[in-house]
Coordinates of C-alpha atoms in Angstrom, one line a residue:
X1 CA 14.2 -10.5 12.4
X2 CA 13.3 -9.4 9.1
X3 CA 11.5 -11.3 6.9
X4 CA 13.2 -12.4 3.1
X5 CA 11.7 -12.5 -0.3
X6 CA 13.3 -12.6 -3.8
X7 CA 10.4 -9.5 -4.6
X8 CA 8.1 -7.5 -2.6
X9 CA 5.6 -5.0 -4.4
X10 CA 4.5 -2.2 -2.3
X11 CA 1.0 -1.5 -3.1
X12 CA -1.3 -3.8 -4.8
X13 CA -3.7 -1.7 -7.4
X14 CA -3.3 -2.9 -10.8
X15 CA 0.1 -2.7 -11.4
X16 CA 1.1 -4.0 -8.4
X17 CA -1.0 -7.5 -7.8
X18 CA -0.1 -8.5 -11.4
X19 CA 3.5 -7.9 -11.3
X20 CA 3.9 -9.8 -7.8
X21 CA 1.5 -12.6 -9.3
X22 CA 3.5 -12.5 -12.9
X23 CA 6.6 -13.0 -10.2
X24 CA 5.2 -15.6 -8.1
X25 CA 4.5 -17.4 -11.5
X26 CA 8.1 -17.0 -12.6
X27 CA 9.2 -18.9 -9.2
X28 CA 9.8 -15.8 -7.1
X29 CA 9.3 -15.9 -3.4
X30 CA 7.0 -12.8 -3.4
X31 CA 5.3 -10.8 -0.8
X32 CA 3.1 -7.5 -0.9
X33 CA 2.4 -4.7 1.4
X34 CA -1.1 -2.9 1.1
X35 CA -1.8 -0.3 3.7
X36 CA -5.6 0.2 2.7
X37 CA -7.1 -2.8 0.2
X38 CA -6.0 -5.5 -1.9
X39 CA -6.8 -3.8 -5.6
X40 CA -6.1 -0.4 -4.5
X41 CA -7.7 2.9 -5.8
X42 CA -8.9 1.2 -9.3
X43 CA -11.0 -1.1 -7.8
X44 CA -12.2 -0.3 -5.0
X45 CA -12.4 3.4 -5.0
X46 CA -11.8 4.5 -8.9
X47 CA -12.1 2.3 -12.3
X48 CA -14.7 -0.1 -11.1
X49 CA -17.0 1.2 -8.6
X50 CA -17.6 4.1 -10.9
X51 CA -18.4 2.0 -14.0
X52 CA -20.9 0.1 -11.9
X53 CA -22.6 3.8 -10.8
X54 CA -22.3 4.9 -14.5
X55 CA -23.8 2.1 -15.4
X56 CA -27.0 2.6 -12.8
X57 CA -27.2 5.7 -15.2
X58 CA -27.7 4.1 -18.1
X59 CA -30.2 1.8 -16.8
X60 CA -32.1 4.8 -15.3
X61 CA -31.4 7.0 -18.8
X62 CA -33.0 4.2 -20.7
X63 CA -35.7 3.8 -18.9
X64 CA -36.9 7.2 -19.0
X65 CA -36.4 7.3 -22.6
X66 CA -38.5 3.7 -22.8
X67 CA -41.5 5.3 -24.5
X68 CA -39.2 5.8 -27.3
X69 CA -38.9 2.1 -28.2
X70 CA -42.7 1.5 -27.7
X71 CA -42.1 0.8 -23.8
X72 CA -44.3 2.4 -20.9
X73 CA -42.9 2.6 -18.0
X74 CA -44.8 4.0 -14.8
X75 CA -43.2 4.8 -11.4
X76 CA -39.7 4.6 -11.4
X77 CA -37.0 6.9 -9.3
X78 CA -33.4 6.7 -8.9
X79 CA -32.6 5.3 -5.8
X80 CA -28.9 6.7 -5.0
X81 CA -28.6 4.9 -2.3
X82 CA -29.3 1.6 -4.1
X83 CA -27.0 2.4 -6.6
X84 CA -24.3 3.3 -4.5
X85 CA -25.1 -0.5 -2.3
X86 CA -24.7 -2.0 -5.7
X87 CA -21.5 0.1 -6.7
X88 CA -19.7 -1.3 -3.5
X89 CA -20.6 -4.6 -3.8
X90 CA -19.2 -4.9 -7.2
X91 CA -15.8 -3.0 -5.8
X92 CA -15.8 -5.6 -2.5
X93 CA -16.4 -8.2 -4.8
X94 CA -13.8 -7.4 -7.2
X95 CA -11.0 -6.9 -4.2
X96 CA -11.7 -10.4 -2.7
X97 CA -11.0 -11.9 -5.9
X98 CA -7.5 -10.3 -5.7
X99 CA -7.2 -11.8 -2.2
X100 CA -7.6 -15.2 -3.7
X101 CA -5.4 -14.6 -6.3
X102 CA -3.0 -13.5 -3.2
X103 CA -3.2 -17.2 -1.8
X104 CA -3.4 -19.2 -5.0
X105 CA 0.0 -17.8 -6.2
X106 CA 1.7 -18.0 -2.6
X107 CA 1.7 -14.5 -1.8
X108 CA 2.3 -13.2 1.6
X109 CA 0.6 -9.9 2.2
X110 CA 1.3 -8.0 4.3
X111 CA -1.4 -5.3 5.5
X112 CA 0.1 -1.9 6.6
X113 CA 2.2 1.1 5.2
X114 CA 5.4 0.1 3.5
X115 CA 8.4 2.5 4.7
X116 CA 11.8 2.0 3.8
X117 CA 14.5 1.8 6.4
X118 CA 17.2 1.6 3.3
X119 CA 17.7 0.3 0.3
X120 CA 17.6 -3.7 1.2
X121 CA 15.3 -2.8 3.8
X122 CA 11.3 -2.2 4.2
X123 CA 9.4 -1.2 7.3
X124 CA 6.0 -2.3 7.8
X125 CA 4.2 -0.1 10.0
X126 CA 0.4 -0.3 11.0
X127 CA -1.9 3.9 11.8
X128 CA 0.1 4.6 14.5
X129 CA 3.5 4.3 13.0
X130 CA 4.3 1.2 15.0
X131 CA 6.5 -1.2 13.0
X132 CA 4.8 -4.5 12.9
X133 CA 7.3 -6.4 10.3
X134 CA 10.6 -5.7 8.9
X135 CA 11.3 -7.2 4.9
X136 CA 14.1 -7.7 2.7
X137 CA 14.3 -8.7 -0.7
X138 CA 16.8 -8.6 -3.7
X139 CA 13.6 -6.9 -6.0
X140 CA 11.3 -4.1 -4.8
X141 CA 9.0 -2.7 -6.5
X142 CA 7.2 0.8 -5.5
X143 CA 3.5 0.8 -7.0
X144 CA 2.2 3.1 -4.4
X145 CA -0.5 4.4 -7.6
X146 CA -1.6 7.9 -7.0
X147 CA -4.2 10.7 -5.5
X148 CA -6.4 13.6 -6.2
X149 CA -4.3 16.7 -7.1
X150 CA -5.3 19.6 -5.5
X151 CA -5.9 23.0 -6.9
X152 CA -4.0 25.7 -4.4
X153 CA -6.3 27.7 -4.0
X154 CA -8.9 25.0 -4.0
X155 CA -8.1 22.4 -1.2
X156 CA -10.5 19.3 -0.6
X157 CA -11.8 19.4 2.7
X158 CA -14.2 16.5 2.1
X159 CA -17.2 18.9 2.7
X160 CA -17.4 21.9 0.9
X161 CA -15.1 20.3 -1.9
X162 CA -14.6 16.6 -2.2
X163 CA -12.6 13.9 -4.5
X164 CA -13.9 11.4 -6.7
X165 CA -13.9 8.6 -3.9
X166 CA -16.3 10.7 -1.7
X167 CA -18.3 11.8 -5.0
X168 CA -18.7 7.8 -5.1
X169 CA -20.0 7.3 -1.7
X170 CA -22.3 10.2 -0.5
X171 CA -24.5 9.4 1.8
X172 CA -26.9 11.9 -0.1
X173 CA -27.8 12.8 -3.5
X174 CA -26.7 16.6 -3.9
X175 CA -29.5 18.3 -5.3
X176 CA -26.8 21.0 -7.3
X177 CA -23.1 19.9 -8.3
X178 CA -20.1 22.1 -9.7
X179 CA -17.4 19.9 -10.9
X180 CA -13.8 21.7 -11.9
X181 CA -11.8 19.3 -14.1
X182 CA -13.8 17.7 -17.8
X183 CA -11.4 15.5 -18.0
X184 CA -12.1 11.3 -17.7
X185 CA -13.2 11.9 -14.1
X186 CA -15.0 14.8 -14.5
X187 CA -17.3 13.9 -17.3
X188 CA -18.0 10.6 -16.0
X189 CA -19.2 11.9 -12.9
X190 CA -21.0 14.8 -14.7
X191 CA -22.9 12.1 -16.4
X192 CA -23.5 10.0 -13.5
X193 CA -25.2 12.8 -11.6
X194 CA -27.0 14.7 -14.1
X195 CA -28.7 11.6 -15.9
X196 CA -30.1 11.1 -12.2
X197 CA -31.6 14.8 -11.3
X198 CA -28.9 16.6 -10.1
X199 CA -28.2 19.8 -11.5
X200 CA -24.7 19.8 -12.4
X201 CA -22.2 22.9 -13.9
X202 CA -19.3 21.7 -15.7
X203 CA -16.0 23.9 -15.6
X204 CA -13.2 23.2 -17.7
X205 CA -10.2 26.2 -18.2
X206 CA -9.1 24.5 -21.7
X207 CA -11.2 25.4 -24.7
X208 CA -13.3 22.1 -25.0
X209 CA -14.3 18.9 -22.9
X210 CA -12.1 16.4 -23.1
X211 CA -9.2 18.2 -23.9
X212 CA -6.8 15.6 -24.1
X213 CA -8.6 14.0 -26.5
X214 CA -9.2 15.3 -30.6
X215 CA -11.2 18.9 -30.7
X216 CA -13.9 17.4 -32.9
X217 CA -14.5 14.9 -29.5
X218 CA -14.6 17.0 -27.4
X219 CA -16.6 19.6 -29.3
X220 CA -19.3 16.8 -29.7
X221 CA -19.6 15.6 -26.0
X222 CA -20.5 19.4 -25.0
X223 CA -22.7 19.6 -27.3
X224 CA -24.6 16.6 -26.2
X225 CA -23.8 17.5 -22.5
X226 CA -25.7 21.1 -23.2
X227 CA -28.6 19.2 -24.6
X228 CA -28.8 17.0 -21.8
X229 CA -28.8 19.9 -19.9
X230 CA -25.4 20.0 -17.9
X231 CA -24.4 23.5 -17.5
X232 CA -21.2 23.6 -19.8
X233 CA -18.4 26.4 -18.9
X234 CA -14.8 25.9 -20.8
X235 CA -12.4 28.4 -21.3
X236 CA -13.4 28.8 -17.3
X237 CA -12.2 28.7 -13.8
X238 CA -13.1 28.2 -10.3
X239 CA -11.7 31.3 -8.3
X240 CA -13.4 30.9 -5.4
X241 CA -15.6 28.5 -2.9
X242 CA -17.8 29.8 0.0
X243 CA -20.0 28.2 2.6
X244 CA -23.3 29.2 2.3
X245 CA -26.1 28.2 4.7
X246 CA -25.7 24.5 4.1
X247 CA -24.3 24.2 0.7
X248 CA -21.4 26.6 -1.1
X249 CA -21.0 29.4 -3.0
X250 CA -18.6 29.0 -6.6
X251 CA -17.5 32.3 -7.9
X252 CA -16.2 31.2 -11.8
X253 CA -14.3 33.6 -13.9
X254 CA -15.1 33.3 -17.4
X255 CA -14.6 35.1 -20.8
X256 CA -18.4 37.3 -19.7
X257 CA -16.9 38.2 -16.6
X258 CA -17.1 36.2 -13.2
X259 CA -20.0 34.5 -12.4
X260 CA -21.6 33.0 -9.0
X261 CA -23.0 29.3 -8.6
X262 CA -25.0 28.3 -5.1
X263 CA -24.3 23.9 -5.0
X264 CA -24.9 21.7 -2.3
X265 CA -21.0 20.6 -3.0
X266 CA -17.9 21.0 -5.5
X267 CA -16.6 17.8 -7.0
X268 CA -12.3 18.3 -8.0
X269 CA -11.2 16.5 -10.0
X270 CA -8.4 18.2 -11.9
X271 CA -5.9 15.0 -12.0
X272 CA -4.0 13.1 -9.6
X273 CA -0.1 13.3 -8.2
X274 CA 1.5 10.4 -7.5
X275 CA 1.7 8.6 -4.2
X276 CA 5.4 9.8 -3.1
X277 CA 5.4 11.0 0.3
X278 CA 6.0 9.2 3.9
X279 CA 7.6 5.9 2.1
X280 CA 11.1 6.2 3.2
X281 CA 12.3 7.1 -0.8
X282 CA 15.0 9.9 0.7
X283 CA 15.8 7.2 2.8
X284 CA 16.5 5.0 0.2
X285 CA 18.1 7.2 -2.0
X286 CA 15.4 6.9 -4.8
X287 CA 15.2 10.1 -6.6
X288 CA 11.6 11.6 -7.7
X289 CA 10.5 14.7 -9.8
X290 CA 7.4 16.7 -10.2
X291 CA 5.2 14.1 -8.2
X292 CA 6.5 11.3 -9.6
X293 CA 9.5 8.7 -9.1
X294 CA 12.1 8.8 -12.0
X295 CA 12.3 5.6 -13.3
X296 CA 13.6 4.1 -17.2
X297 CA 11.0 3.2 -18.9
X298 CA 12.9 0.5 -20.5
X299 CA 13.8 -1.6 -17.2
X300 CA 11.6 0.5 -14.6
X301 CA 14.8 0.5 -12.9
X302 CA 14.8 4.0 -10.3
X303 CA 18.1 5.1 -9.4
X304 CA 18.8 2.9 -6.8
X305 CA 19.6 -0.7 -7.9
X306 CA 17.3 -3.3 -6.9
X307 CA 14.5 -1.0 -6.6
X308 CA 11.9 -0.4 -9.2
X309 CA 8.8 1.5 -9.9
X310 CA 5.3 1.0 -12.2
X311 CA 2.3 2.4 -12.8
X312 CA 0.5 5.8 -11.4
X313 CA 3.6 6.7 -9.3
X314 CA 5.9 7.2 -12.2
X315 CA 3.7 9.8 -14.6
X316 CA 1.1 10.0 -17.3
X317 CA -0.2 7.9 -18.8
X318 CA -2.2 7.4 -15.2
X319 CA -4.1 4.5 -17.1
X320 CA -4.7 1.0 -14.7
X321 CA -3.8 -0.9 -18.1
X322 CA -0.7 0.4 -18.2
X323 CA 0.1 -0.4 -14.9
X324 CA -0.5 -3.9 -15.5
X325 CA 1.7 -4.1 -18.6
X326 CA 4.0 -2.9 -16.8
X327 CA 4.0 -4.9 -13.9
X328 CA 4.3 -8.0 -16.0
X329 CA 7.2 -6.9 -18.2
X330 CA 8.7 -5.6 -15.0
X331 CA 8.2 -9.6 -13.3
X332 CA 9.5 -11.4 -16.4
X333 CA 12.2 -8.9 -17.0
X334 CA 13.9 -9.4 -13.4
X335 CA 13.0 -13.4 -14.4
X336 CA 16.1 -13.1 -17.1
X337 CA 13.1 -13.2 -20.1
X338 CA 12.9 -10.5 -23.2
X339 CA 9.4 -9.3 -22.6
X340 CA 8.0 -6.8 -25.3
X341 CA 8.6 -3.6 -24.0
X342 CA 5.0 -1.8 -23.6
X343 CA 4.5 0.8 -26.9
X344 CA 3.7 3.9 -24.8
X345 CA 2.8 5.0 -28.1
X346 CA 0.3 3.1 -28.3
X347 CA -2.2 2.5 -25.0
X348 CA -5.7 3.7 -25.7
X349 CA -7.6 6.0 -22.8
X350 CA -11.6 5.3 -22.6
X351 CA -13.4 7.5 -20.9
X352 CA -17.3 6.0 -19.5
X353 CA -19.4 9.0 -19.5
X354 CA -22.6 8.4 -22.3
X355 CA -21.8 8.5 -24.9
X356 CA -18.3 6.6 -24.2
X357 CA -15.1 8.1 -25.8
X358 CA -12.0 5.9 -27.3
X359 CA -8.9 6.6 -28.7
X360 CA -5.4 5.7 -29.7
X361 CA -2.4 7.0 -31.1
X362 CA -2.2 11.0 -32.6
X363 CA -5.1 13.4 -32.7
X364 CA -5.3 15.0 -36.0
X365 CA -3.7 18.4 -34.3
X366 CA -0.7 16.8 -33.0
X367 CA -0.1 14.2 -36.3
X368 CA 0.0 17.6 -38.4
X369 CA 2.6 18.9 -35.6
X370 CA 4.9 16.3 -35.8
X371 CA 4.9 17.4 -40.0
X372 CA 2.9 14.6 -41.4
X373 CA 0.8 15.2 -44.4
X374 CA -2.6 13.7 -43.0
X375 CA -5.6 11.5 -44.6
X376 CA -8.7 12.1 -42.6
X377 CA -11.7 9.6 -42.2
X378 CA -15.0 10.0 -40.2
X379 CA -18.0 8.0 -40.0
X380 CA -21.0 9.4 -37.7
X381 CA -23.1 6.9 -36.2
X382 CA -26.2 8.7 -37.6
X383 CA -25.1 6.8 -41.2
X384 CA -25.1 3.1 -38.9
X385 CA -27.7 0.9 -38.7
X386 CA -27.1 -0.4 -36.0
X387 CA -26.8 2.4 -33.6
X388 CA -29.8 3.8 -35.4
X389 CA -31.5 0.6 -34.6
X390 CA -30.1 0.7 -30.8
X391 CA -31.3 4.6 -30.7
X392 CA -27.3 5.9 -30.6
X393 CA -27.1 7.8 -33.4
X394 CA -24.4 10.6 -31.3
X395 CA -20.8 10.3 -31.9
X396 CA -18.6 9.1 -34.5
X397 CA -15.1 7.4 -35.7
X398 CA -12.7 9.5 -36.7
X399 CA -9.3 7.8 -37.8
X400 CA -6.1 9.9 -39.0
X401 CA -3.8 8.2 -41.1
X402 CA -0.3 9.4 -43.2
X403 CA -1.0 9.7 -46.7
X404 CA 2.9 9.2 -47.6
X405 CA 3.0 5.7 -45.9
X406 CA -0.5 4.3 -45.1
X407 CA 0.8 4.4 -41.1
X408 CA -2.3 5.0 -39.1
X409 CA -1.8 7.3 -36.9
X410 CA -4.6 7.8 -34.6
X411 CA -8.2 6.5 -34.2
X412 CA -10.8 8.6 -32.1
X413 CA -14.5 7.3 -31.4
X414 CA -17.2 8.6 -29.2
X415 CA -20.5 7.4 -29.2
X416 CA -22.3 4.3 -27.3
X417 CA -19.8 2.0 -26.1
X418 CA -17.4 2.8 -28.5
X419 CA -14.6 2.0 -25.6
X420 CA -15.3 -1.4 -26.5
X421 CA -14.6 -0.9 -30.2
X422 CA -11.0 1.2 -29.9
X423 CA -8.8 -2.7 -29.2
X424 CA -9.1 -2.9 -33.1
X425 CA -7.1 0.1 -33.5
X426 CA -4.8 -0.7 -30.9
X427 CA -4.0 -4.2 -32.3
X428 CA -4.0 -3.5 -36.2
X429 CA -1.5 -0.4 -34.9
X430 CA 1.1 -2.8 -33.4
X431 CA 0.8 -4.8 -36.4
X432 CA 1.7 -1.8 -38.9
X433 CA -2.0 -3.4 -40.5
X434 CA -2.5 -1.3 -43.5
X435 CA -5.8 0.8 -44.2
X436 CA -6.5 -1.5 -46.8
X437 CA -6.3 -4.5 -44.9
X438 CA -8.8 -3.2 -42.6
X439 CA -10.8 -2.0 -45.5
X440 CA -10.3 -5.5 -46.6
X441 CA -11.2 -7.5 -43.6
X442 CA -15.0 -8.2 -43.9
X443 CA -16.7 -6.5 -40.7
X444 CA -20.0 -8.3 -39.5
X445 CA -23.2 -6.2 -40.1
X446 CA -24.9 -4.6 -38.9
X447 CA -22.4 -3.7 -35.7
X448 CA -21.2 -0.7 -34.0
X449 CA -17.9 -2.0 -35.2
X450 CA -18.2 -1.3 -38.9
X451 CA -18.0 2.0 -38.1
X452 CA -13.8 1.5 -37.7
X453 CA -13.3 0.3 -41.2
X454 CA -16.1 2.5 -42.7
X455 CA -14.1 5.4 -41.5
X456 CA -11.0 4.0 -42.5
X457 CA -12.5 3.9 -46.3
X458 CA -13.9 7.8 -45.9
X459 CA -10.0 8.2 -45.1
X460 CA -8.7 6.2 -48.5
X461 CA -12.0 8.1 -50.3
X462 CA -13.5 5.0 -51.3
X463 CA -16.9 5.4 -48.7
X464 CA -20.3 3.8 -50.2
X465 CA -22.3 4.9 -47.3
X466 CA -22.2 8.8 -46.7
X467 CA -22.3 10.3 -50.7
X468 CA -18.5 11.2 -50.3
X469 CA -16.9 11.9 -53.6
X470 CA -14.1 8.8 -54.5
X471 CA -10.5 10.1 -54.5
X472 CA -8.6 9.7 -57.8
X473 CA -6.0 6.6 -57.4
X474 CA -2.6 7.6 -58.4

């Protein structure tokens, strides 16, 4: 007999745990179905994992760098296998605290693949496709979260070329690395290993780093990935990977012609596709396109009443934040309340490589293609004291504003844990705060943080600290 609940969330990463604990909170009878772990991909085999090897980095970057700060240090190593001990821990940690938020809120959950059998109807079904339970419930919701895309001609194997989650647990520290993709994933990892001795080569096809992000960003982090002594190739591709002896062969095709890489292993990581397949959607009659299920973004509602999707399995933004958001506007929605919708316009990306990149809102390239006339601010690091003082002097704040209205547009930081810096945008954005306001409101010195409103004040020209000429007030 099947089992009855007034929600069930299939999958429990980000999105999913919140919106069945929002909907617990709300009074709902509420199960879940996980077929792997309770916080899914983020954290246990993406957002958090990763920050705790990135972080390893840092530790080991600053230490070699200690003579700088009047520090000697003798006999140290990076111990990779340490660090990727600690980086589980901190995952396994983090995914048992979602297992007692599971009890504390009532939650059933429900360990195995979720399937549907119809509409009203969801199959739960252990490896070897042996239903072990049977649910309905008046609300589903499909947060199934996402995968590694693969490149055609490029398929992860898991030897020769592997995904981020195998890049986070090798049993071995690869003496040569390619990586295809400089996006988020991409960097950060290029960061990771390089910082620690492996010889990494970076190949991106768009013409900088980064390139979701503004040009000047990522323009700076391959500069300061060249001096760190990654092997930068953009306006590149990977054609071509062979075994050789133990390790691979990469032939990449670039503007000089094809050239030929020998690496113990290829990292991909060129995006991710949402997690679609083998859930019974045909079945239910819930319609999906180009890796993703169709949803409005208004109501999450897919196009089968009483069934709903959030997060990674409905499209970019393919943020963990996001997925949250929406799972609680999604909970108190089907609760009768009148959540704010979440501002898609508005949800900052951070990417964790060194130094860290922020941003919000329109790079300067895309405000000036949507036909606004533009103000442009930017304040380098090199002009603060206190990233002088910390020895982070790399990076800026840029901020792009309209100079009809005073709306600000965008904000764009990279530098030393700027991604701790970029909420301030995000906040005074939803507020419609004025430049002036932030001008206005007095920042603490000396913090990484002035740098927001002193490049807010470059973008109005009244700037004290960088010689720029004052604009004329109308």
């Amino acid at each position: 007999m099947a089992k009855e609940f007034d929600v069930c969330v299939i999958g429990t990463g980000p999105g999913g745990y919140v919106a069945a604990i929002r909907a617990a909170q709300l009074g709902f009878k509420t199960a879940v179905v996980e077929k792997r772990f309770l916080g899914g991909v983020c954290l246990n085999i993406g957002c958090i994992p990763t920050k705790a090897l990135l972080r390893s980095a840092e530790i080991f970057e600053s230490i070699a760098h200690a003579s700088d700060y009047g520090v000697d240090v003798k006999g140290y190593s990076a111990n990779f296998e340490g660090m990727i001990k600690r980086s589980r821990n901190v995952a396994n940690k983090m995914s048992r605290g979602v297992q007692f938020l599971m009890k504390a809120n009532k939650i059933e959950v429900f360990e195995g693949t979720g399937i549907f059998k119809s509409s009203k109807e969801l199959s739960v079904q252990n490896d070897d496709g042996k239903e072990q339970d049977t649910i309905k419930a008046k609300h589903f919701i499909v947060a199934t979260g996402a995968r590694a895309r693969e490149l055609p001609n490029l398929k992860i194997d898991g030897e020769m070329i592997i995904s981020s989650e195998k890049a986070m647990q090798l049993e071995k520290q690869p003496k040569k690395m390619v990586i295809i993709g400089a996006g988020a994933i991409g960097v950060e990892f290029a960061y990771f290993y390089n910082t620690i001795g492996t010889e990494v080569t970076l190949v991106e096809l768009m013409d900088s780093l980064v390139p979701v992000e503004d040009e000047e960003v990522g323009k700076e982090l391959g500069k300061i990935y060249k001096k760190k002594g990654i092997n930068v190739l953009t306006k590149s591709s990977v054609e071509k990977v062979e075994k050789k002896g133990k390790g691979v062969k990469v032939t990449i095709k670039t503007d000089d012609g094809n050239k030929e890489v020998e690496a113990d292993v290829v990292l991909s990581a060129v995006g991710v596709t949402g997690n679609i397949e083998n859930i019974g959607l045909e079945k239910a009659g819930v319609e999906t396109e180009k890796g993703a299920i169709k949803v409005d973004r208004s109501t999450y509602k897919t196009s089968v009443d009483g069934i709903y999707a959030i997060g990674d399995v409905i499209g970019a933004p393919w943020l963990a934040h996001k997925a949250t958001h929406e799972g609680v506007v999604l909970a108190e929605m089907l609760a009768g309340e009148n959540p704010t919708p979440v501002n898609y316009d508005n949800i900052p990306g951070c990417t964790y490589c060194e130094p860290q990149i922020a941003s919000v809102g329109y790079t300067e390239k895309q405000a000036k293609e949507e036909g606004y006339d533009v103000m442009v601010g930017k304040f380098p690091f090199s002009a603060s004291g206190k990233a002088t003082g910390l020895g982070h002097e790399e990076g800026f704040v840029k901020v792009v504003f309209d100079a009809k209205y005073g709306e600000w547009l965008g904000c764009h930081m990279i530098g030393s844990h700027v991604t701790e810096l970029i909420a301030e945008a995000v906040v005074a954005r939803d507020l419609e705060t004025t430049g002036h306001e932030i001008i206005n409101a007095v920042h603490p010195h000396p913090t990484m943080s002035e740098a927001v409103m002193e490049a807010v004040a470059e973008a109005y020209g009244e700037g004290v600290h960088l010689g720029s000429k004052p604009k004329k007030k109308k």
